[in-house]
mmCIF file of C-alpha atoms in Angstrom:
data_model
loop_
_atom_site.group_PDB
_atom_site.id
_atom_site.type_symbol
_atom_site.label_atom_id
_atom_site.label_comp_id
_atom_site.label_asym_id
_atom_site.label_seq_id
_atom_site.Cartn_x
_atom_site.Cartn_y
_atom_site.Cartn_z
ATOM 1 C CA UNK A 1 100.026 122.761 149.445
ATOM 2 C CA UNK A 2 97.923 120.150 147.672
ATOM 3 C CA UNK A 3 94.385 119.643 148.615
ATOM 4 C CA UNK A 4 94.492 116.493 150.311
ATOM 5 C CA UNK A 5 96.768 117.811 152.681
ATOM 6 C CA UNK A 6 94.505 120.726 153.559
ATOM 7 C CA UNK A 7 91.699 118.362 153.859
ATOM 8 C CA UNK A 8 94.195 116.386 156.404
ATOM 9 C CA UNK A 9 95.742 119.919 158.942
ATOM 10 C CA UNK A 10 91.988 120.702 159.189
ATOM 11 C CA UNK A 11 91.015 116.817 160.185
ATOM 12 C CA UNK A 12 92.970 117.232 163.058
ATOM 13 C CA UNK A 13 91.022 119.463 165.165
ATOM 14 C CA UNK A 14 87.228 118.390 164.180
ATOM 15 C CA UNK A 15 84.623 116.269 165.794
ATOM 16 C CA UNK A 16 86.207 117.150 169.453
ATOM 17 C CA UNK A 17 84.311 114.407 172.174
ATOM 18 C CA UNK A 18 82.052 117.494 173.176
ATOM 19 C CA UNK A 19 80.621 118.018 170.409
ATOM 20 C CA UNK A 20 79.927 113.820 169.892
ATOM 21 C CA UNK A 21 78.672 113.539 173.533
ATOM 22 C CA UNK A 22 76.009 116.429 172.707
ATOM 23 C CA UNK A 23 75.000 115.038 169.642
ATOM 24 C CA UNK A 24 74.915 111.746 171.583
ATOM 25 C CA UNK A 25 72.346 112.809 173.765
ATOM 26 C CA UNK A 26 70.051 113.608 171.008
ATOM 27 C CA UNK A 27 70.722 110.158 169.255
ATOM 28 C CA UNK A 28 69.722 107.031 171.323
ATOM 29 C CA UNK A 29 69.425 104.230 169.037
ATOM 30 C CA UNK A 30 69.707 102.670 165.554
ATOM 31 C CA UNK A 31 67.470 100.572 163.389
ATOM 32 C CA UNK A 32 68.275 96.947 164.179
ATOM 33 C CA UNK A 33 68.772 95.254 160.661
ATOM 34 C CA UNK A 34 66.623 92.104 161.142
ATOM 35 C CA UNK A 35 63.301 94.720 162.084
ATOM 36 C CA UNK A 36 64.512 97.277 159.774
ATOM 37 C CA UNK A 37 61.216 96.421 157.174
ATOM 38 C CA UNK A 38 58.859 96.760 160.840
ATOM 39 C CA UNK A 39 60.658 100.219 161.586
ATOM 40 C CA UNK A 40 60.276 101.449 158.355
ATOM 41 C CA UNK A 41 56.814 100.427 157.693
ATOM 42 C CA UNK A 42 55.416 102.339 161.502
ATOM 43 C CA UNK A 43 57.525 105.150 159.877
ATOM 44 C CA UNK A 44 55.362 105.167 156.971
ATOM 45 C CA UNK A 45 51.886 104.749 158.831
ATOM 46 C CA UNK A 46 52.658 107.796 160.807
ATOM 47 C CA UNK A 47 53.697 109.774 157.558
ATOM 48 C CA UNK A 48 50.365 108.866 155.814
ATOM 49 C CA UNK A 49 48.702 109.676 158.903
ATOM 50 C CA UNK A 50 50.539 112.922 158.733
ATOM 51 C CA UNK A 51 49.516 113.656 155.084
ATOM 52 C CA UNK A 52 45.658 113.080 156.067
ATOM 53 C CA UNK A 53 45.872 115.763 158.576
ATOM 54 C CA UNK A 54 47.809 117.973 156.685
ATOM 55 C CA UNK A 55 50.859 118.359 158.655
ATOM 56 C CA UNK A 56 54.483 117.795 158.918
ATOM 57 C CA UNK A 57 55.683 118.416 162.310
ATOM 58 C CA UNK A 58 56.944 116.129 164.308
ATOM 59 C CA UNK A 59 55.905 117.591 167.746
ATOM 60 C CA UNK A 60 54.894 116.481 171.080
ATOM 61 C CA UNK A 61 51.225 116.788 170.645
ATOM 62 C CA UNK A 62 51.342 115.725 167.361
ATOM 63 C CA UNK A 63 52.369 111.985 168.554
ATOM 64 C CA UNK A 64 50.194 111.976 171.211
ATOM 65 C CA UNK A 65 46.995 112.643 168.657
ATOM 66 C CA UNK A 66 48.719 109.803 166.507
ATOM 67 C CA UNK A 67 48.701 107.595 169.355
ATOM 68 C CA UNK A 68 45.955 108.537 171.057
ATOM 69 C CA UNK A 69 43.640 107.842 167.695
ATOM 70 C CA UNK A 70 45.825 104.320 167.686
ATOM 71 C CA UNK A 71 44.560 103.458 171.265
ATOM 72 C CA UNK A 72 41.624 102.074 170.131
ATOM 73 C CA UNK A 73 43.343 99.823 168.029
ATOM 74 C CA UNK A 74 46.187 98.047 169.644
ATOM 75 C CA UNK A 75 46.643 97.272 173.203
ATOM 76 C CA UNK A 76 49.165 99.131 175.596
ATOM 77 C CA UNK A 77 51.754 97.255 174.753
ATOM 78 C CA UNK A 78 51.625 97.280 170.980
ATOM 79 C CA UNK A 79 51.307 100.878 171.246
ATOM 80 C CA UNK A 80 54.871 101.068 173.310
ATOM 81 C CA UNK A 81 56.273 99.109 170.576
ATOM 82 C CA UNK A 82 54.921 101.134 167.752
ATOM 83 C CA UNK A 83 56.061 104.126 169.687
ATOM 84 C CA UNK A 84 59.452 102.593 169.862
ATOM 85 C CA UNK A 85 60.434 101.892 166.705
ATOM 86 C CA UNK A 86 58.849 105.225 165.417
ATOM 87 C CA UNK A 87 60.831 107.159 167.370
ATOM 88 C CA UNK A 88 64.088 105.576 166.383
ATOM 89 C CA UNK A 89 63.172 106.162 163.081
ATOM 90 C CA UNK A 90 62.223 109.432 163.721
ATOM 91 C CA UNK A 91 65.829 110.193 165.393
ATOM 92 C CA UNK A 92 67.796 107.762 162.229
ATOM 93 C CA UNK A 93 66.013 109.810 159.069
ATOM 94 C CA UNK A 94 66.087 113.680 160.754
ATOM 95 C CA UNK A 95 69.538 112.760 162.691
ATOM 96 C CA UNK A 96 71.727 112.573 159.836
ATOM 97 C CA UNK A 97 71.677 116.336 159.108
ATOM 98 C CA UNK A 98 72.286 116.758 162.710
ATOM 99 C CA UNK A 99 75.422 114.863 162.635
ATOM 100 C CA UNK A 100 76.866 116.412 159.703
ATOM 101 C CA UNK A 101 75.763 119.670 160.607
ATOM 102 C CA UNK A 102 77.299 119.423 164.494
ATOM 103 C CA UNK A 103 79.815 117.390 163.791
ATOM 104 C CA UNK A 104 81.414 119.672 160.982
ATOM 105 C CA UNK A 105 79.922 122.958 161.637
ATOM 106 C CA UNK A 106 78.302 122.899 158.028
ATOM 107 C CA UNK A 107 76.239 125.690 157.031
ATOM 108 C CA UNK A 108 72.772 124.975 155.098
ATOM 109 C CA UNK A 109 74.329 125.130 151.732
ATOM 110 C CA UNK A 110 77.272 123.314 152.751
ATOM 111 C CA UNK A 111 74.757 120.710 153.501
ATOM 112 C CA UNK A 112 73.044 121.161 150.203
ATOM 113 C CA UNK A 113 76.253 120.234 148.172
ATOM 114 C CA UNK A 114 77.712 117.303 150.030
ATOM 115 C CA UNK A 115 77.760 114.748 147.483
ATOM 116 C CA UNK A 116 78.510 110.859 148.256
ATOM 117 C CA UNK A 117 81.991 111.277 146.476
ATOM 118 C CA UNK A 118 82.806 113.752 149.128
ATOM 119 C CA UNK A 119 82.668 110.799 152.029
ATOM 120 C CA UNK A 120 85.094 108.433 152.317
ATOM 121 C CA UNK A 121 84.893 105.661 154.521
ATOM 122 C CA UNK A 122 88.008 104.775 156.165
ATOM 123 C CA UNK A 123 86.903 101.642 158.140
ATOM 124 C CA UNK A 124 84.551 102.383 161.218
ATOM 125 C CA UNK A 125 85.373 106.454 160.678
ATOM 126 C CA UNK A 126 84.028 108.423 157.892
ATOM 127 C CA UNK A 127 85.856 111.341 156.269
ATOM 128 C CA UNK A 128 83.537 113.945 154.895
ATOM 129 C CA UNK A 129 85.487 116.490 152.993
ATOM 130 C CA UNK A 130 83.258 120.272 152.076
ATOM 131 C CA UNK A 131 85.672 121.531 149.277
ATOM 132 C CA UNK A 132 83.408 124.584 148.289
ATOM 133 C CA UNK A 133 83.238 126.920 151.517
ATOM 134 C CA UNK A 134 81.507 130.788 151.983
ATOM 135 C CA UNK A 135 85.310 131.571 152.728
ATOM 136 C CA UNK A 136 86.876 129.640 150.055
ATOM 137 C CA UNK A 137 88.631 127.275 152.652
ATOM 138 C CA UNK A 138 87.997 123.536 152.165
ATOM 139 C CA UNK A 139 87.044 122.136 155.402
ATOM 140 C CA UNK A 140 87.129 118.594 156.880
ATOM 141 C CA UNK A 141 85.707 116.423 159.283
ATOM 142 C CA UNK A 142 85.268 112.878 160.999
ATOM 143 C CA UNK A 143 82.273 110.893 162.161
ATOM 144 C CA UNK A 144 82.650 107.680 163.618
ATOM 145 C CA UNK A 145 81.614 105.544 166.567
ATOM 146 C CA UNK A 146 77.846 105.640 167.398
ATOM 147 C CA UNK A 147 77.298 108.203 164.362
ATOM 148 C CA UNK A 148 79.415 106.253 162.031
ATOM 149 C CA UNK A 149 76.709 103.855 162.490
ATOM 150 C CA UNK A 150 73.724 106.430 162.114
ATOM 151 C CA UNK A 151 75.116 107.190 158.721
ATOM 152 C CA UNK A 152 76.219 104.255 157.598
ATOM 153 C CA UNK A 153 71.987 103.216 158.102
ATOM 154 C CA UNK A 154 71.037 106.391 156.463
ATOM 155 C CA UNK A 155 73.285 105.461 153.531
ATOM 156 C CA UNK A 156 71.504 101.990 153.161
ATOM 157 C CA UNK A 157 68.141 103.483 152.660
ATOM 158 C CA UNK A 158 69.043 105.467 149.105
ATOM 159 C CA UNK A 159 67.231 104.530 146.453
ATOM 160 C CA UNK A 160 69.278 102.656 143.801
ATOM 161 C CA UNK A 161 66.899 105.086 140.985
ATOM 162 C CA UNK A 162 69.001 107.869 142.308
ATOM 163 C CA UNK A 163 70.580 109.295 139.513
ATOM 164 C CA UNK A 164 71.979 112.654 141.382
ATOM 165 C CA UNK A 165 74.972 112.001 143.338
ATOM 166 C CA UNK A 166 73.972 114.427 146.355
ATOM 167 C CA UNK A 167 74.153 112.546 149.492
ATOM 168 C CA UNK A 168 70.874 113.696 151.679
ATOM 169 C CA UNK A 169 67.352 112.397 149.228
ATOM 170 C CA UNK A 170 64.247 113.422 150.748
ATOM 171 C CA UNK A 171 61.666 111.045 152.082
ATOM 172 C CA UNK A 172 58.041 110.976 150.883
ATOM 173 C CA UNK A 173 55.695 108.985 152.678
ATOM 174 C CA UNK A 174 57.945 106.721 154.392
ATOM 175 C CA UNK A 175 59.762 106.214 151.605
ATOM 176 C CA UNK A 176 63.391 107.449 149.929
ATOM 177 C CA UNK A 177 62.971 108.816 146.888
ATOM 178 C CA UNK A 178 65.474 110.460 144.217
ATOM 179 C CA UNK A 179 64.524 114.444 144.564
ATOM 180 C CA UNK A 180 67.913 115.748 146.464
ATOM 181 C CA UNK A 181 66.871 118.002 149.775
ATOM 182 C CA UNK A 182 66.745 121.688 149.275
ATOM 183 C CA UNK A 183 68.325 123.959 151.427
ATOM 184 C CA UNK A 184 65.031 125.392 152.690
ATOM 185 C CA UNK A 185 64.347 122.109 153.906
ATOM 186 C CA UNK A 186 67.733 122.308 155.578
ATOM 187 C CA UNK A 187 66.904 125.519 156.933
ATOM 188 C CA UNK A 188 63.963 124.294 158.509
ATOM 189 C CA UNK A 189 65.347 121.046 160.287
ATOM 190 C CA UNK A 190 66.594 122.639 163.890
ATOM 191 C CA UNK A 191 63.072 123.553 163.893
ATOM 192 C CA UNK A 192 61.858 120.298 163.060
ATOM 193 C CA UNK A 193 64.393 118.758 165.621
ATOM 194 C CA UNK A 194 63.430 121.494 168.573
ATOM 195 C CA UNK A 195 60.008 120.741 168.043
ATOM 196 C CA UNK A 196 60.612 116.395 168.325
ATOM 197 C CA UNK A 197 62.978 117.473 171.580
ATOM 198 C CA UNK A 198 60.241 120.019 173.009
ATOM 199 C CA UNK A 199 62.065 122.580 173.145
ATOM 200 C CA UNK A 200 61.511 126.335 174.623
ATOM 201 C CA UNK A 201 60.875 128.625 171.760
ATOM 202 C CA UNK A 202 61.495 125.873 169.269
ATOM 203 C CA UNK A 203 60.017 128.263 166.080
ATOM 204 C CA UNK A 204 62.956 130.098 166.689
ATOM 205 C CA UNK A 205 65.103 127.821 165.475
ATOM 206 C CA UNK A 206 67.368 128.760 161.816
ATOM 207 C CA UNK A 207 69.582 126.336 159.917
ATOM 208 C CA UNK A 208 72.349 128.656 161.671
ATOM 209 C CA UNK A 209 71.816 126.779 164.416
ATOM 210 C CA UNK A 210 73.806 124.088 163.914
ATOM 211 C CA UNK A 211 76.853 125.931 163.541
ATOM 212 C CA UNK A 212 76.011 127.607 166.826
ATOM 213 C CA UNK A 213 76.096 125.061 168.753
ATOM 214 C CA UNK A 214 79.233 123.188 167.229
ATOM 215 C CA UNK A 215 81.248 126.754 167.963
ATOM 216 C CA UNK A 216 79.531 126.655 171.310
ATOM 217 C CA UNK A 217 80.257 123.023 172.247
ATOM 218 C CA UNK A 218 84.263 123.625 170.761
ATOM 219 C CA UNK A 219 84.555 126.908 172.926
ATOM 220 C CA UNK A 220 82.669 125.087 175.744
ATOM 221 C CA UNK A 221 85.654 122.033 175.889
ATOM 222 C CA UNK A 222 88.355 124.889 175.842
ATOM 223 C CA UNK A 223 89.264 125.442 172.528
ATOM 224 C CA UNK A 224 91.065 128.863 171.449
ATOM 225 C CA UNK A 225 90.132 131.290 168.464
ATOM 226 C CA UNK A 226 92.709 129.120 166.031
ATOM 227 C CA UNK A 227 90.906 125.945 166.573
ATOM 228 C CA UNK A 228 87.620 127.256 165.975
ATOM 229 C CA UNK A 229 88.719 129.071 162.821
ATOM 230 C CA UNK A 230 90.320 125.617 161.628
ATOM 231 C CA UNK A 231 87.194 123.695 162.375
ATOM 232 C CA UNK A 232 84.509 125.998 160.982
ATOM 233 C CA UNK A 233 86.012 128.488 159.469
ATOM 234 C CA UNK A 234 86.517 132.009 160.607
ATOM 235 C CA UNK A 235 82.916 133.096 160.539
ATOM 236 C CA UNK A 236 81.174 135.914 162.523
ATOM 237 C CA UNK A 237 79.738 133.172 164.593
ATOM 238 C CA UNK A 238 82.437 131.846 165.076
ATOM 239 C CA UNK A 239 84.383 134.681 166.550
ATOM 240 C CA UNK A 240 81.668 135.971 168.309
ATOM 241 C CA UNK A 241 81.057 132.180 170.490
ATOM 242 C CA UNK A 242 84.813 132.572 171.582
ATOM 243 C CA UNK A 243 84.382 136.210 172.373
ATOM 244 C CA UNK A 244 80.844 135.416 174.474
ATOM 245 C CA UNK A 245 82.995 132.550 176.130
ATOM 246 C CA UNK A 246 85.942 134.571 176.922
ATOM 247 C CA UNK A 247 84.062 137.391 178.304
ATOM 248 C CA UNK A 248 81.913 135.000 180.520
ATOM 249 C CA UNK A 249 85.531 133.716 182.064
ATOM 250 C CA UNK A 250 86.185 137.147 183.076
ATOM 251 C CA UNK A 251 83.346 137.943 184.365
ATOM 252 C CA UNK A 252 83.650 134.857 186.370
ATOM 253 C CA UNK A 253 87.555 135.701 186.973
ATOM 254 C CA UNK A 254 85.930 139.397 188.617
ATOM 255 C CA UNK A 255 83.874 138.146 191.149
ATOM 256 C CA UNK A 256 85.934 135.364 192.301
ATOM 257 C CA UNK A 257 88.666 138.346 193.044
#
């Protein structure tokens, strides 16, 4: 069996509408093209602001210092604006990873090596093919709609320097530059994103995380042990979602008897 045909059996079964309507929830809006340079640049405000006071989180309190320190500036309504378009940016830059890592299941270093010649865009869908796997198993996966546009703004923003051919760059003060993200920084973007939602317990967050919840979501909309091998792999995660799931249903099965 050639590659390309592996890549297609396991296309068939990812991205299941669960998993998009979750993902959906987190995602409200994109960067409108003709205020793109306005998003960008309250983007990059709030990241020097960051720098001064020597933090990177992305928190509820955190915004409300920012704005609260802005207050005295601009007037209420400038501030909703500001607020606005920061947040979209916010959700656009940190979603990405989100998508891809949802979406497909992808573990951190999965993430790490996605290169740009590993997504093909097939019209409004995008095919993102992982052909190095923990389990030796080339995977594949879909994004389109809402997300197809997501990515397709993320993709816009790399730096035409760039001279490796990984897809995710890391931003610096507002900015794209041409350093590739590490899979620390991978590791440490559920946090990132539990800490924007406000989250319970958000520090507990791991990069396994977002394979969690795409097993959880699949299991969630019905899907048996075969389809969740095919879409992420068979994984101890894996296995042990379907097995939570299944044992929940029985326990539900009991004491409806």
């Amino acid at each position: 069996m050639s590659t390309s045909t592996s890549y297609e059996e396991n296309d068939l079964c990812c991205t299941p509408p669960d998993i998009r309507c979750e993902a959906l929830n987190v995602m409200e809006s994109l960067l409108p093209e003709n205020s793109k340079e306005k998003y960008l640049l309250a983007y990059q405000n709030f990241i020097k602001w960051q720098n001064s006071k020597n933090t990177q989180s992305f928190s509820e309190n955190v915004f409300m210092a920012y704005f609260k320190e802005l207050s005295s500036k601009y007037k209420p309504s400038s501030l909703w604006c500001l607020y606005s378009m920061l947040k979209s940016t916010v959700r656009t830059k940190n979603g990405v990873a989100l998508i891809f890592g949802v979406t497909g299941a992808c573990r951190i270093q999965e993430l790490t090596n996605v290169t740009v010649k590993n997504i093909e865009n097939h019209g409004q869908m995008l095919l993102v093919k992982i052909p190095i796997t923990k389990n030796k198993i080339p995977r594949s996966f879909t994004i389109h709609g809402p997300f197809y546009e997501i990515v397709k703004k993320y993709e816009s923003l790399r730096s035409p320097k760039a001279k490796t051919d990984r897809f995710f760059l890391n931003y610096q003060n507002g900015k794209c530059t041409c350093q590739p993200i590490g899979i620390n920084k991978f590791g440490s973007m559920p946090k990132d994103i539990a800490k924007f939602l406000g989250l319970a317990d958000a520090e507990s967050y791991t990069g396994h995380n977002f394979r969690r919840t795409s097993a959880t979501l699949l299991v969630n909309s019905g899907a048996d042990i075969m389809t969740l091998k095919r879409h992420g792999g068979c994984s101890r995660i894996i296995r042990r979602r379907f097995h939570t799931k299944q044992e929940g249903n029985l326990c539900k099965n009991h004491k409806e008897n």
